[in-house]
Short mmCIF file of C-alpha atoms and ligand atoms in Angstrom, two decimals:
data_model
loop_
_atom_site.label_atom_id
_atom_site.label_comp_id
_atom_site.label_asym_id
_atom_site.label_seq_id
_atom_site.Cartn_x
_atom_site.Cartn_y
_atom_site.Cartn_z
CA MET W 1020 -65.18 10.79 -60.20
CA PRO W 1021 -67.95 8.03 -61.76
CA LYS W 1022 -65.77 5.37 -63.90
CA VAL W 1023 -66.98 3.84 -67.09
CA LEU W 1024 -64.99 1.23 -68.58
CA VAL W 1025 -66.47 0.46 -71.74
CA LEU W 1026 -64.84 -2.62 -74.16
CA GLY W 1027 -66.15 -2.35 -78.43
CA ALA W 1028 -65.79 -1.42 -82.02
CA ILE W 1029 -64.03 1.24 -83.12
CA ASN W 1030 -64.53 2.27 -86.72
CA GLN W 1031 -64.17 4.85 -89.45
CA ASP W 1032 -67.94 5.73 -90.80
CA GLU W 1033 -68.47 6.03 -94.60
CA VAL W 1034 -71.56 7.78 -94.76
CA ALA W 1035 -74.73 7.77 -97.75
CA ARG W 1036 -76.84 9.95 -98.52
CA VAL W 1037 -79.65 8.42 -100.66
CA SER W 1038 -83.28 9.32 -101.23
CA ARG W 1039 -84.14 5.40 -100.41
CA HIS W 1040 -81.99 2.45 -99.74
CA PRO W 1041 -81.33 -0.06 -102.88
CA LEU W 1042 -82.50 -3.28 -103.69
CA PRO W 1043 -80.25 -6.24 -104.22
CA GLY W 1044 -78.96 -5.86 -107.72
CA GLU W 1045 -79.73 -2.45 -107.86
CA THR W 1046 -77.86 1.23 -107.83
CA VAL W 1047 -79.06 4.14 -106.04
CA VAL W 1048 -77.28 7.37 -106.71
CA ALA W 1049 -75.83 9.15 -103.43
CA THR W 1050 -76.66 12.59 -102.51
CA GLY W 1051 -74.15 13.71 -100.58
CA VAL W 1052 -71.19 11.43 -98.79
CA ALA W 1053 -69.19 12.53 -95.75
CA THR W 1054 -66.33 10.10 -93.53
CA SER W 1055 -66.91 10.32 -89.66
CA PRO W 1056 -65.29 8.87 -86.33
CA GLY W 1057 -67.95 5.40 -85.40
CA GLY W 1058 -68.15 2.22 -84.01
CA LYS W 1059 -70.41 1.14 -80.76
CA GLY W 1060 -67.33 1.39 -78.36
CA ALA W 1061 -66.01 4.39 -79.46
CA ASN W 1062 -69.46 6.47 -80.19
CA GLN W 1063 -70.61 4.57 -76.26
CA ALA W 1064 -67.86 5.38 -74.71
CA ALA W 1065 -67.83 9.35 -76.18
CA ALA W 1066 -71.89 9.55 -75.26
CA ALA W 1067 -70.24 8.48 -71.58
CA ALA W 1068 -67.86 10.55 -71.80
CA ALA W 1069 -69.80 13.65 -72.53
CA SER W 1070 -71.65 13.15 -70.10
CA GLY W 1071 -69.29 14.12 -67.72
CA VAL W 1072 -68.10 10.73 -66.18
CA GLU W 1073 -64.29 9.39 -66.75
CA VAL W 1074 -64.59 6.96 -69.62
CA GLN W 1075 -61.65 4.34 -70.27
CA LEU W 1076 -62.09 2.55 -74.09
CA ILE W 1077 -60.34 -1.08 -74.45
CA GLY W 1078 -60.47 -2.15 -78.25
CA ALA W 1079 -58.30 -1.53 -81.42
CA VAL W 1080 -57.24 0.22 -84.48
CA GLY W 1081 -54.88 -0.31 -87.33
CA ASP W 1082 -51.03 1.40 -87.54
CA ASP W 1083 -53.45 3.65 -90.88
CA ARG W 1084 -53.95 7.19 -90.99
CA ALA W 1085 -57.55 6.22 -89.89
CA GLY W 1086 -56.60 5.03 -86.75
CA SER W 1087 -54.51 7.88 -85.72
CA HIS W 1088 -57.66 9.78 -86.97
CA GLN W 1089 -60.40 7.63 -84.31
CA LEU W 1090 -57.79 8.37 -81.37
CA GLU W 1091 -57.68 12.10 -82.25
CA ALA W 1092 -61.32 12.00 -82.26
CA LEU W 1093 -61.87 9.52 -79.06
CA SER W 1094 -59.27 11.89 -76.94
CA GLN W 1095 -60.27 14.58 -77.97
CA ALA W 1096 -64.13 13.74 -76.99
CA GLY W 1097 -62.34 13.22 -73.78
CA VAL W 1098 -62.43 9.29 -74.06
CA ASP W 1099 -59.53 7.40 -72.25
CA VAL W 1100 -57.75 5.30 -74.91
CA SER W 1101 -54.29 4.40 -73.32
CA MET W 1102 -55.73 0.61 -73.66
CA VAL W 1103 -56.58 0.69 -77.14
CA ARG W 1104 -54.62 -1.47 -79.38
CA ARG W 1105 -53.02 -0.27 -82.19
CA VAL W 1106 -52.48 -3.63 -84.41
CA MET W 1107 -49.81 -2.93 -86.86
CA GLU W 1108 -50.32 -4.17 -90.76
CA THR W 1109 -53.64 -3.90 -90.36
CA ALA W 1110 -56.24 -1.25 -91.42
CA THR W 1111 -59.21 0.19 -88.64
CA GLY W 1112 -62.67 -1.12 -89.09
CA ARG W 1113 -65.12 0.48 -90.92
CA ALA W 1114 -68.77 0.96 -91.87
CA PHE W 1115 -70.81 1.29 -94.75
CA ILE W 1116 -73.58 3.53 -93.81
CA CYS W 1117 -76.51 4.21 -96.25
CA VAL W 1118 -78.84 7.15 -95.02
CA SER W 1119 -82.17 7.68 -95.90
CA ASP W 1120 -83.84 10.62 -96.54
CA ALA W 1121 -86.35 9.03 -94.36
CA GLY W 1122 -83.47 9.02 -91.43
CA GLU W 1123 -83.18 5.14 -91.22
CA ASN W 1124 -79.35 3.89 -92.28
CA SER W 1125 -78.36 0.10 -93.15
CA ILE W 1126 -74.91 -0.71 -92.48
CA VAL W 1127 -72.18 -2.92 -93.57
CA VAL W 1128 -68.78 -3.26 -91.17
CA MET W 1129 -65.78 -4.07 -92.04
CA LEU W 1130 -63.99 -5.15 -88.97
CA GLY W 1131 -60.40 -4.64 -89.69
CA ALA W 1132 -58.07 -4.28 -86.47
CA ASN W 1133 -61.68 -4.38 -83.98
CA ALA W 1134 -60.96 -8.20 -84.83
CA PHE W 1135 -58.14 -8.06 -82.32
CA VAL W 1136 -59.54 -6.51 -79.25
CA SER W 1137 -58.26 -9.58 -77.00
CA PRO W 1138 -59.29 -10.74 -73.29
CA ALA W 1139 -56.05 -9.85 -72.53
CA THR W 1140 -56.23 -6.14 -72.92
CA LEU W 1141 -58.81 -5.83 -69.62
CA HIS W 1142 -55.84 -6.28 -67.71
CA GLY W 1143 -55.07 -2.96 -66.47
CA ALA W 1144 -57.85 -1.48 -66.73
CA ALA W 1145 -59.39 0.70 -64.31
CA THR W 1146 -61.60 -0.36 -61.66
CA PRO W 1147 -64.75 0.99 -63.01
CA ASP W 1148 -68.15 1.70 -61.58
CA VAL W 1149 -69.95 0.33 -64.51
CA VAL W 1150 -68.57 -1.33 -67.24
CA VAL W 1151 -70.52 -1.92 -71.25
CA GLY W 1152 -69.14 -4.62 -74.10
CA GLN W 1153 -71.06 -4.53 -76.94
CA THR W 1154 -70.59 -7.40 -79.77
CA GLU W 1155 -69.27 -5.65 -82.58
CA VAL W 1156 -66.02 -7.27 -81.97
CA GLY W 1157 -67.74 -10.68 -80.51
CA ALA W 1158 -68.60 -12.81 -78.15
CA VAL W 1159 -64.94 -13.42 -76.32
CA PRO W 1160 -64.11 -10.43 -75.23
CA VAL W 1161 -68.03 -9.92 -73.96
CA GLU W 1162 -67.50 -12.94 -71.64
CA ALA W 1163 -63.98 -12.02 -70.90
CA LEU W 1164 -65.25 -8.26 -69.47
CA GLY W 1165 -68.12 -9.95 -68.12
CA GLY W 1166 -65.75 -12.05 -65.83
CA PHE W 1167 -63.89 -8.67 -65.33
CA ALA W 1168 -67.18 -7.18 -64.08
CA ALA W 1169 -67.69 -9.93 -61.30
CA GLU W 1170 -64.49 -9.84 -60.22
CA CYS W 1171 -63.92 -5.74 -59.38
CA GLY W 1172 -67.85 -5.46 -58.25
CA ALA W 1173 -68.95 -3.53 -61.23
CA ARG W 1174 -72.10 -2.99 -63.28
CA LEU W 1175 -72.57 -5.04 -66.06
CA VAL W 1176 -74.30 -3.34 -69.06
CA ILE W 1177 -74.58 -6.05 -72.42
CA ASN W 1178 -75.46 -4.03 -75.41
CA ASN W 1179 -76.12 -7.39 -77.90
CA ALA W 1180 -75.71 -5.37 -81.39
CA PRO W 1181 -75.12 -7.21 -83.42
CA VAL W 1182 -76.65 -10.64 -81.97
CA VAL W 1183 -74.63 -13.27 -81.42
CA PRO W 1184 -75.19 -16.15 -78.65
CA LEU W 1185 -73.37 -15.61 -75.39
CA SER W 1186 -73.60 -17.88 -72.63
CA PRO W 1187 -76.35 -18.05 -69.70
CA ARG W 1188 -74.10 -16.59 -67.28
CA LEU W 1189 -72.80 -13.57 -68.60
CA LEU W 1190 -76.70 -12.89 -69.99
CA ALA W 1191 -77.75 -13.49 -66.41
CA ALA W 1192 -75.87 -11.02 -64.79
CA ALA W 1193 -76.76 -8.20 -67.60
CA ASP W 1194 -78.33 -5.20 -65.50
CA PRO W 1195 -79.16 -4.09 -67.96
CA LEU W 1196 -79.33 -6.27 -71.08
CA ILE W 1197 -80.45 -3.37 -74.03
CA VAL W 1198 -81.66 -4.47 -77.22
CA ASN W 1199 -83.34 -2.52 -80.24
CA ARG W 1200 -87.11 -4.24 -80.76
CA HIS W 1201 -85.12 -6.70 -84.62
CA GLU W 1202 -82.60 -7.92 -81.86
CA ALA W 1203 -84.52 -8.34 -79.63
CA ALA W 1204 -86.37 -10.82 -81.43
CA ASP W 1205 -83.37 -12.59 -82.71
CA MET W 1206 -82.64 -13.93 -79.39
CA LEU W 1207 -85.87 -15.40 -78.86
CA ARG W 1208 -87.34 -18.50 -80.11
CA PRO W 1209 -89.51 -17.57 -82.75
CA ASP W 1210 -92.27 -19.17 -80.92
CA ASP W 1211 -91.83 -17.06 -78.70
CA ALA W 1212 -90.78 -13.76 -80.59
CA ALA W 1213 -94.31 -14.11 -82.07
CA THR W 1214 -95.78 -11.77 -80.49
CA ALA W 1215 -97.08 -8.21 -81.35
CA ASP W 1216 -97.65 -7.01 -77.91
CA GLU W 1217 -94.04 -5.15 -77.11
CA LEU W 1218 -94.34 -5.67 -73.37
CA ASP W 1219 -94.30 -9.25 -73.54
CA LEU W 1220 -91.89 -9.76 -75.78
CA VAL W 1221 -89.61 -8.11 -73.60
CA ALA W 1222 -90.83 -9.99 -70.08
CA ARG W 1223 -89.92 -13.34 -72.45
CA LEU W 1224 -86.97 -11.82 -73.22
CA ARG W 1225 -85.97 -11.23 -69.45
CA ARG W 1226 -87.20 -15.03 -68.97
CA SER W 1227 -85.44 -16.91 -71.99
CA THR W 1228 -81.70 -14.51 -70.54
CA GLY W 1229 -82.66 -14.15 -66.89
CA ALA W 1230 -80.54 -11.25 -66.99
CA ARG W 1231 -81.91 -8.76 -63.91
CA SER W 1232 -82.87 -6.54 -66.26
CA VAL W 1233 -83.76 -6.10 -69.71
CA ILE W 1234 -84.35 -2.84 -71.68
CA VAL W 1235 -85.36 -3.22 -75.44
CA THR W 1236 -85.78 0.39 -77.23
CA LEU W 1237 -87.88 1.04 -80.04
CA GLY W 1238 -86.79 3.87 -81.68
CA ALA W 1239 -89.55 7.32 -82.13
CA ASP W 1240 -91.57 4.53 -79.48
CA GLY W 1241 -89.04 4.85 -76.72
CA CYS W 1242 -88.13 1.73 -75.02
CA VAL W 1243 -89.72 -0.91 -72.98
CA ILE W 1244 -88.32 -1.55 -68.95
CA ALA W 1245 -88.08 -5.02 -67.76
CA ASP W 1246 -86.57 -6.13 -64.39
CA ALA W 1247 -87.51 -7.56 -60.97
CA ALA W 1248 -90.42 -4.67 -59.82
CA ASP W 1249 -92.28 -5.23 -63.39
CA VAL W 1250 -92.17 -4.27 -67.14
CA ARG W 1251 -92.97 -0.30 -68.13
CA ARG W 1252 -92.25 1.50 -71.15
CA LEU W 1253 -90.73 4.51 -71.59
CA PRO W 1254 -91.73 6.93 -74.84
CA ALA W 1255 -88.70 8.24 -76.64
CA VAL W 1256 -88.49 12.39 -76.20
CA GLU W 1257 -89.71 13.64 -79.01
CA ALA W 1258 -86.32 15.10 -81.42
CA ASP W 1259 -86.70 18.72 -83.55
CA GLU W 1260 -85.95 17.11 -86.41
CA VAL W 1261 -85.55 13.67 -87.24
CA VAL W 1262 -82.26 13.71 -89.75
CA ASP W 1263 -80.39 10.88 -89.37
CA THR W 1264 -80.63 7.71 -86.32
CA THR W 1265 -77.11 6.61 -86.73
CA GLY W 1266 -76.15 6.09 -83.18
CA ALA W 1267 -78.88 6.92 -81.44
CA GLY W 1268 -79.01 3.13 -80.35
CA ASP W 1269 -75.42 4.12 -79.15
CA ALA W 1270 -75.80 7.75 -77.45
CA PHE W 1271 -78.92 5.80 -75.69
CA VAL W 1272 -76.49 3.05 -74.17
CA GLY W 1273 -73.73 5.57 -73.32
CA VAL W 1274 -75.47 7.86 -71.38
CA LEU W 1275 -77.23 5.23 -69.73
CA ALA W 1276 -74.12 3.56 -68.75
CA ALA W 1277 -72.39 7.23 -67.06
CA SER W 1278 -76.26 7.36 -65.60
CA LEU W 1279 -75.75 4.49 -63.90
CA ALA W 1280 -72.36 4.75 -62.39
CA ARG W 1281 -73.03 8.45 -60.65
CA GLY W 1282 -75.77 5.94 -58.81
CA ARG W 1283 -79.01 7.55 -60.55
CA SER W 1284 -81.66 4.42 -61.04
CA LEU W 1285 -82.40 2.51 -64.32
CA ASP W 1286 -85.70 5.11 -64.89
CA ALA W 1287 -84.31 7.93 -64.20
CA SER W 1288 -80.89 6.32 -66.45
CA ALA W 1289 -83.25 5.56 -69.43
CA ILE W 1290 -84.94 9.26 -68.83
CA GLU W 1291 -81.16 10.43 -69.76
CA ALA W 1292 -80.65 8.29 -72.42
CA SER W 1293 -82.97 8.47 -74.20
CA THR W 1294 -82.67 12.54 -73.90
CA ALA W 1295 -79.33 11.85 -75.52
CA ALA W 1296 -80.84 10.14 -78.03
CA SER W 1297 -83.17 11.84 -78.94
CA ALA W 1298 -80.30 14.52 -79.98
CA VAL W 1299 -78.59 12.33 -82.00
CA VAL W 1300 -81.10 11.73 -84.90
CA ALA W 1301 -81.90 15.39 -85.45
CA ARG W 1302 -78.27 15.91 -86.67
CA HIS W 1303 -76.20 14.03 -89.31
CA GLY W 1304 -72.96 11.23 -88.34
CA ALA W 1305 -72.78 8.95 -85.18
CA ARG W 1306 -71.93 11.33 -82.69
CA ALA W 1307 -71.08 15.37 -83.01
CA VAL W 1308 -67.13 15.55 -82.60
CA PRO W 1309 -64.45 17.48 -84.37
CA GLY W 1310 -63.21 15.36 -87.58
CA THR W 1311 -66.50 14.75 -88.70
CA MET W 1312 -66.39 15.61 -92.51
CA ALA W 1313 -70.08 17.49 -93.80
CA LEU W 1314 -72.17 15.97 -96.24
CA THR W 1315 -70.73 17.34 -99.42
CA ASP W 1316 -74.21 17.58 -101.64
P1 ATP T 2038 -78.85 2.87 -84.49
O1 ATP T 2038 -78.41 1.21 -84.86
O2 ATP T 2038 -80.02 3.86 -85.43
O3 ATP T 2038 -77.80 3.73 -83.87
P2 ATP T 2038 -81.09 1.04 -82.52
O4 ATP T 2038 -81.09 0.73 -83.81
O5 ATP T 2038 -80.02 0.72 -81.94
O6 ATP T 2038 -80.45 2.71 -82.83
P3 ATP T 2038 -83.26 2.47 -82.16
O7 ATP T 2038 -84.41 1.59 -80.70
O8 ATP T 2038 -83.23 3.20 -83.30
O9 ATP T 2038 -82.19 1.88 -81.43
O10 ATP T 2038 -82.94 4.10 -81.00
C1 ATP T 2038 -82.71 3.97 -79.85
C2 ATP T 2038 -83.16 5.16 -78.61
O11 ATP T 2038 -83.19 6.64 -79.29
C3 ATP T 2038 -84.61 4.92 -78.44
O12 ATP T 2038 -85.20 3.92 -77.37
C4 ATP T 2038 -85.38 6.41 -78.53
O13 ATP T 2038 -84.80 6.94 -77.30
C5 ATP T 2038 -83.99 7.03 -79.51
N1 ATP T 2038 -84.38 7.43 -81.15
C6 ATP T 2038 -84.69 6.71 -82.00
N2 ATP T 2038 -85.21 7.25 -82.76
C7 ATP T 2038 -85.78 8.36 -82.37
C8 ATP T 2038 -86.66 9.29 -82.93
N3 ATP T 2038 -87.22 9.68 -84.30
N4 ATP T 2038 -87.14 10.02 -82.21
C9 ATP T 2038 -86.58 10.57 -80.99
N5 ATP T 2038 -86.13 9.60 -80.21
C10 ATP T 2038 -85.04 8.70 -81.06
#
């Protein structure tokens, strides 16, 4: 069976539903709260596993109840967590998420055990077809992941979210580099980012990073793909309703990686990823797994 290795953060999400996001200095009353499994690495791994490939996750949780809960939720989602490190006397990472009635989110993350994800953990991982890394755990483990991918001949998917400086070598090996429109602008010099044309923005990002391919996701506007052939737009799959966009990007990355591991083309994989992401925005939480508490009204 095709294999995907994901390296990244595992969090407990604390979600507050609000009519609108608070401004600095302001308090807004929540209309509902929920606790659910999250973290970019965990969400992407769960999304990849749901699309029927073998998935191993490299990450770290604390020795608290939240850590046990995250491991259980991941195992139930079909993710191999045997390489997830349990860090003693450390709290599991947490994300404090506000979701507005418009379905938009803002997020504050506490790293906790995620700060202990180390390159050494990679030794002993099963040889994958595709490796995926995002930068919520910092640049160092993701740089090591690039070396590991090169050693075992795996395709490298890099999601530079949140944006951190990455080496030219790692960026050049990304196939694809995936970021959203804000992250794309952050990765470019201000002069290069100052273009109103999204196709041009993505072409500039590919040129400046040297990545083999680049995908910039644009929320409800779909995504733009750039590779050696050209730069092209792919529309989003219309969602039944927009309830909560949290995790749409992670579902996109996870399902794209799974599809690439099955040998499908970048465009076919992006279509599959868009379909999965559209389903995520139509429901609460970053992913649909047992252990998600319903919002309390
Ligand atoms: P998040 O941080 O909210 O998980 P993101 O900012 O990383 O997401 P987006 O660009 O918002 O990523 O969305 C990723 C993909 O999800 C889009 O390319 C699109 O395919 C899908 N998507 C997002 N929002 C919508 C929407 N409102 N309707 C349909 N599809 C959507």
